[in-house]
Structures are given as C-alpha cells and as structure tokens.
C-alpha cells in the first residue's frame, strides 16, 4: 500500500498526528514493514484524524482572532 505522506511533516503536539498525513511517528516508521491489515486500519482512520486536526486548527485560529 502506498504511503499517505504528502511531504508536510509537522506534528500536532496534543495528538501526535502529522498535520500532512495524519499518522503518528511510530506509524510512519513502521509503515514499510507493517502488515496489509495494519496499513488498512491506519489508512481507514486517517480521514477522521485529519478532519479533527482541521477543526482544531480552525477553532484555534478563531480564538487567536478574538484576542
């Protein structure tokens, strides 16, 4: 399975998820050696993670604009 990396490697401190692909550092490191079922499980969760990060960023930006 192809890596979901989009070369935007910045990690959210609260969740540990990459803001580009949604994976954690351990998931990124293990990607090439992981079993297909593990890759499918991680891949299936990435849209939810990225959506959560996006909502968190939008909320943070709104709070900064108020200050």
Short mmCIF file of N, CA and C in Angstrom, two decimals:
data_model
loop_
_atom_site.label_atom_id
_atom_site.label_comp_id
_atom_site.label_asym_id
_atom_site.label_seq_id
_atom_site.Cartn_x
_atom_site.Cartn_y
_atom_site.Cartn_z
N UNK A 1 0.84 -1.17 0.00
CA UNK A 1 0.00 0.00 0.00
C UNK A 1 0.90 1.24 0.00
N UNK A 2 0.53 2.21 -0.81
CA UNK A 2 1.31 3.44 -0.95
C UNK A 2 1.19 4.29 0.32
N UNK A 3 2.27 4.93 0.68
CA UNK A 3 2.29 5.81 1.84
C UNK A 3 1.37 7.02 1.61
N UNK A 4 0.66 7.45 2.64
CA UNK A 4 -0.19 8.64 2.51
C UNK A 4 0.57 9.95 2.68
N UNK A 5 1.88 9.88 2.82
CA UNK A 5 2.70 11.07 3.05
C UNK A 5 2.54 12.07 1.90
N UNK A 6 2.37 13.35 2.27
CA UNK A 6 2.28 14.41 1.27
C UNK A 6 3.40 15.44 1.48
N UNK A 7 4.45 15.03 2.19
CA UNK A 7 5.64 15.87 2.43
C UNK A 7 5.34 17.16 3.20
N UNK A 8 4.37 17.09 4.09
CA UNK A 8 4.10 18.17 5.04
C UNK A 8 4.24 17.54 6.42
N UNK A 9 5.44 17.53 6.93
CA UNK A 9 5.71 16.83 8.19
C UNK A 9 5.77 17.83 9.34
N UNK A 10 4.62 18.05 9.93
CA UNK A 10 4.50 18.89 11.12
C UNK A 10 3.53 18.17 12.04
N UNK A 11 3.91 18.01 13.28
CA UNK A 11 3.12 17.19 14.19
C UNK A 11 2.35 18.02 15.21
N UNK A 12 1.11 17.63 15.41
CA UNK A 12 0.27 18.24 16.42
C UNK A 12 0.74 17.77 17.79
N UNK A 13 1.05 18.69 18.67
CA UNK A 13 1.59 18.32 19.98
C UNK A 13 0.59 17.57 20.84
N UNK A 14 -0.68 17.91 20.72
CA UNK A 14 -1.70 17.29 21.56
C UNK A 14 -1.97 15.84 21.16
N UNK A 15 -2.10 15.59 19.86
CA UNK A 15 -2.47 14.25 19.39
C UNK A 15 -1.28 13.41 18.95
N UNK A 16 -0.20 14.07 18.51
CA UNK A 16 0.94 13.34 17.96
C UNK A 16 0.76 12.99 16.49
N UNK A 17 -0.30 13.47 15.88
CA UNK A 17 -0.58 13.18 14.47
C UNK A 17 0.12 14.19 13.57
N UNK A 18 0.60 13.68 12.43
CA UNK A 18 1.18 14.54 11.41
C UNK A 18 0.04 15.36 10.79
N UNK A 19 0.26 16.65 10.63
CA UNK A 19 -0.77 17.52 10.04
C UNK A 19 -0.90 17.29 8.53
N UNK A 20 0.07 16.65 7.93
CA UNK A 20 0.01 16.36 6.50
C UNK A 20 -0.71 15.07 6.18
N UNK A 21 -0.34 13.98 6.87
CA UNK A 21 -0.90 12.67 6.53
C UNK A 21 -1.76 12.06 7.64
N UNK A 22 -1.65 12.57 8.86
CA UNK A 22 -2.48 12.07 9.95
C UNK A 22 -1.88 10.93 10.75
N UNK A 23 -0.68 10.47 10.36
CA UNK A 23 -0.08 9.34 11.08
C UNK A 23 0.77 9.82 12.25
N UNK A 24 1.04 8.90 13.17
CA UNK A 24 1.95 9.18 14.27
C UNK A 24 3.37 8.83 13.83
N UNK A 25 4.36 9.27 14.59
CA UNK A 25 5.75 8.94 14.26
C UNK A 25 5.95 7.43 14.24
N UNK A 26 5.47 6.68 15.25
CA UNK A 26 5.65 5.22 15.19
C UNK A 26 4.98 4.58 13.96
N UNK A 27 3.82 5.09 13.56
CA UNK A 27 3.15 4.56 12.37
C UNK A 27 3.97 4.85 11.11
N UNK A 28 4.54 6.03 11.04
CA UNK A 28 5.37 6.40 9.89
C UNK A 28 6.59 5.50 9.81
N UNK A 29 7.24 5.30 10.95
CA UNK A 29 8.44 4.46 10.98
C UNK A 29 8.14 3.01 10.60
N UNK A 30 6.99 2.51 11.01
CA UNK A 30 6.65 1.11 10.78
C UNK A 30 5.97 0.86 9.44
N UNK A 31 5.65 1.91 8.71
CA UNK A 31 4.81 1.78 7.51
C UNK A 31 5.32 0.74 6.52
N UNK A 32 6.58 0.78 6.17
CA UNK A 32 7.11 -0.11 5.14
C UNK A 32 7.12 -1.58 5.56
N UNK A 33 7.17 -1.84 6.86
CA UNK A 33 7.24 -3.22 7.34
C UNK A 33 5.91 -3.72 7.90
N UNK A 34 4.91 -2.86 7.96
CA UNK A 34 3.62 -3.24 8.54
C UNK A 34 2.87 -4.22 7.64
N UNK A 35 2.05 -5.02 8.27
CA UNK A 35 1.21 -5.98 7.55
C UNK A 35 0.07 -5.23 6.85
N UNK A 36 -0.43 -5.77 5.72
CA UNK A 36 -1.50 -5.09 4.99
C UNK A 36 -2.72 -4.74 5.85
N UNK A 37 -3.11 -5.63 6.76
CA UNK A 37 -4.28 -5.32 7.59
C UNK A 37 -4.01 -4.13 8.52
N UNK A 38 -2.76 -3.98 8.96
CA UNK A 38 -2.40 -2.83 9.80
C UNK A 38 -2.45 -1.54 8.99
N UNK A 39 -1.96 -1.61 7.77
CA UNK A 39 -1.98 -0.43 6.90
C UNK A 39 -3.41 -0.01 6.58
N UNK A 40 -4.26 -0.99 6.32
CA UNK A 40 -5.67 -0.67 6.04
C UNK A 40 -6.33 -0.01 7.25
N UNK A 41 -6.05 -0.53 8.43
CA UNK A 41 -6.64 0.03 9.66
C UNK A 41 -6.19 1.48 9.86
N UNK A 42 -4.90 1.72 9.72
CA UNK A 42 -4.38 3.08 9.86
C UNK A 42 -4.98 3.98 8.79
N UNK A 43 -4.96 3.53 7.55
CA UNK A 43 -5.47 4.33 6.43
C UNK A 43 -6.94 4.68 6.61
N UNK A 44 -7.70 3.75 7.13
CA UNK A 44 -9.13 3.99 7.32
C UNK A 44 -9.38 5.09 8.36
N UNK A 45 -8.47 5.25 9.30
CA UNK A 45 -8.64 6.24 10.36
C UNK A 45 -8.11 7.63 9.99
N UNK A 46 -7.31 7.72 8.95
CA UNK A 46 -6.68 8.99 8.61
C UNK A 46 -7.66 10.11 8.27
N UNK A 47 -8.72 9.87 7.51
CA UNK A 47 -9.66 10.98 7.24
C UNK A 47 -10.26 11.56 8.52
N UNK A 48 -10.57 10.72 9.48
CA UNK A 48 -11.13 11.19 10.75
C UNK A 48 -10.10 12.04 11.50
N UNK A 49 -8.88 11.56 11.53
CA UNK A 49 -7.82 12.29 12.23
C UNK A 49 -7.58 13.65 11.59
N UNK A 50 -7.47 13.67 10.27
CA UNK A 50 -7.20 14.93 9.57
C UNK A 50 -8.36 15.92 9.74
N UNK A 51 -9.57 15.41 9.73
CA UNK A 51 -10.74 16.25 9.95
C UNK A 51 -10.71 16.85 11.35
N UNK A 52 -10.36 16.04 12.32
CA UNK A 52 -10.27 16.51 13.71
C UNK A 52 -9.18 17.58 13.84
N UNK A 53 -8.05 17.36 13.19
CA UNK A 53 -6.97 18.36 13.22
C UNK A 53 -7.42 19.67 12.57
N UNK A 54 -8.13 19.55 11.45
CA UNK A 54 -8.60 20.74 10.74
C UNK A 54 -9.56 21.54 11.60
N UNK A 55 -10.49 20.85 12.27
CA UNK A 55 -11.45 21.53 13.15
C UNK A 55 -10.73 22.18 14.32
N UNK A 56 -9.76 21.49 14.87
CA UNK A 56 -8.98 22.03 15.98
C UNK A 56 -8.22 23.28 15.56
N UNK A 57 -7.64 23.25 14.37
CA UNK A 57 -6.90 24.41 13.85
C UNK A 57 -7.84 25.60 13.63
N UNK A 58 -9.02 25.34 13.08
CA UNK A 58 -9.98 26.40 12.82
C UNK A 58 -10.43 27.04 14.13
N UNK A 59 -10.67 26.23 15.13
CA UNK A 59 -11.08 26.73 16.44
C UNK A 59 -9.97 27.57 17.06
N UNK A 60 -8.74 27.10 16.94
CA UNK A 60 -7.58 27.82 17.49
C UNK A 60 -7.41 29.17 16.78
N UNK A 61 -7.59 29.19 15.47
CA UNK A 61 -7.44 30.43 14.70
C UNK A 61 -8.53 31.43 15.07
N UNK A 62 -9.75 30.95 15.32
CA UNK A 62 -10.84 31.84 15.72
C UNK A 62 -10.54 32.46 17.08
N UNK A 63 -10.02 31.66 17.99
CA UNK A 63 -9.68 32.16 19.32
C UNK A 63 -8.57 33.21 19.26
N UNK A 64 -7.58 32.99 18.39
CA UNK A 64 -6.50 33.97 18.24
C UNK A 64 -7.01 35.27 17.65
N UNK A 65 -7.97 35.18 16.73
CA UNK A 65 -8.51 36.38 16.09
C UNK A 65 -9.28 37.23 17.10
N UNK A 66 -9.85 36.61 18.11
CA UNK A 66 -10.60 37.34 19.13
C UNK A 66 -9.68 38.09 20.10
N UNK A 67 -8.48 37.58 20.26
CA UNK A 67 -7.56 38.18 21.24
C UNK A 67 -6.95 39.47 20.77
#
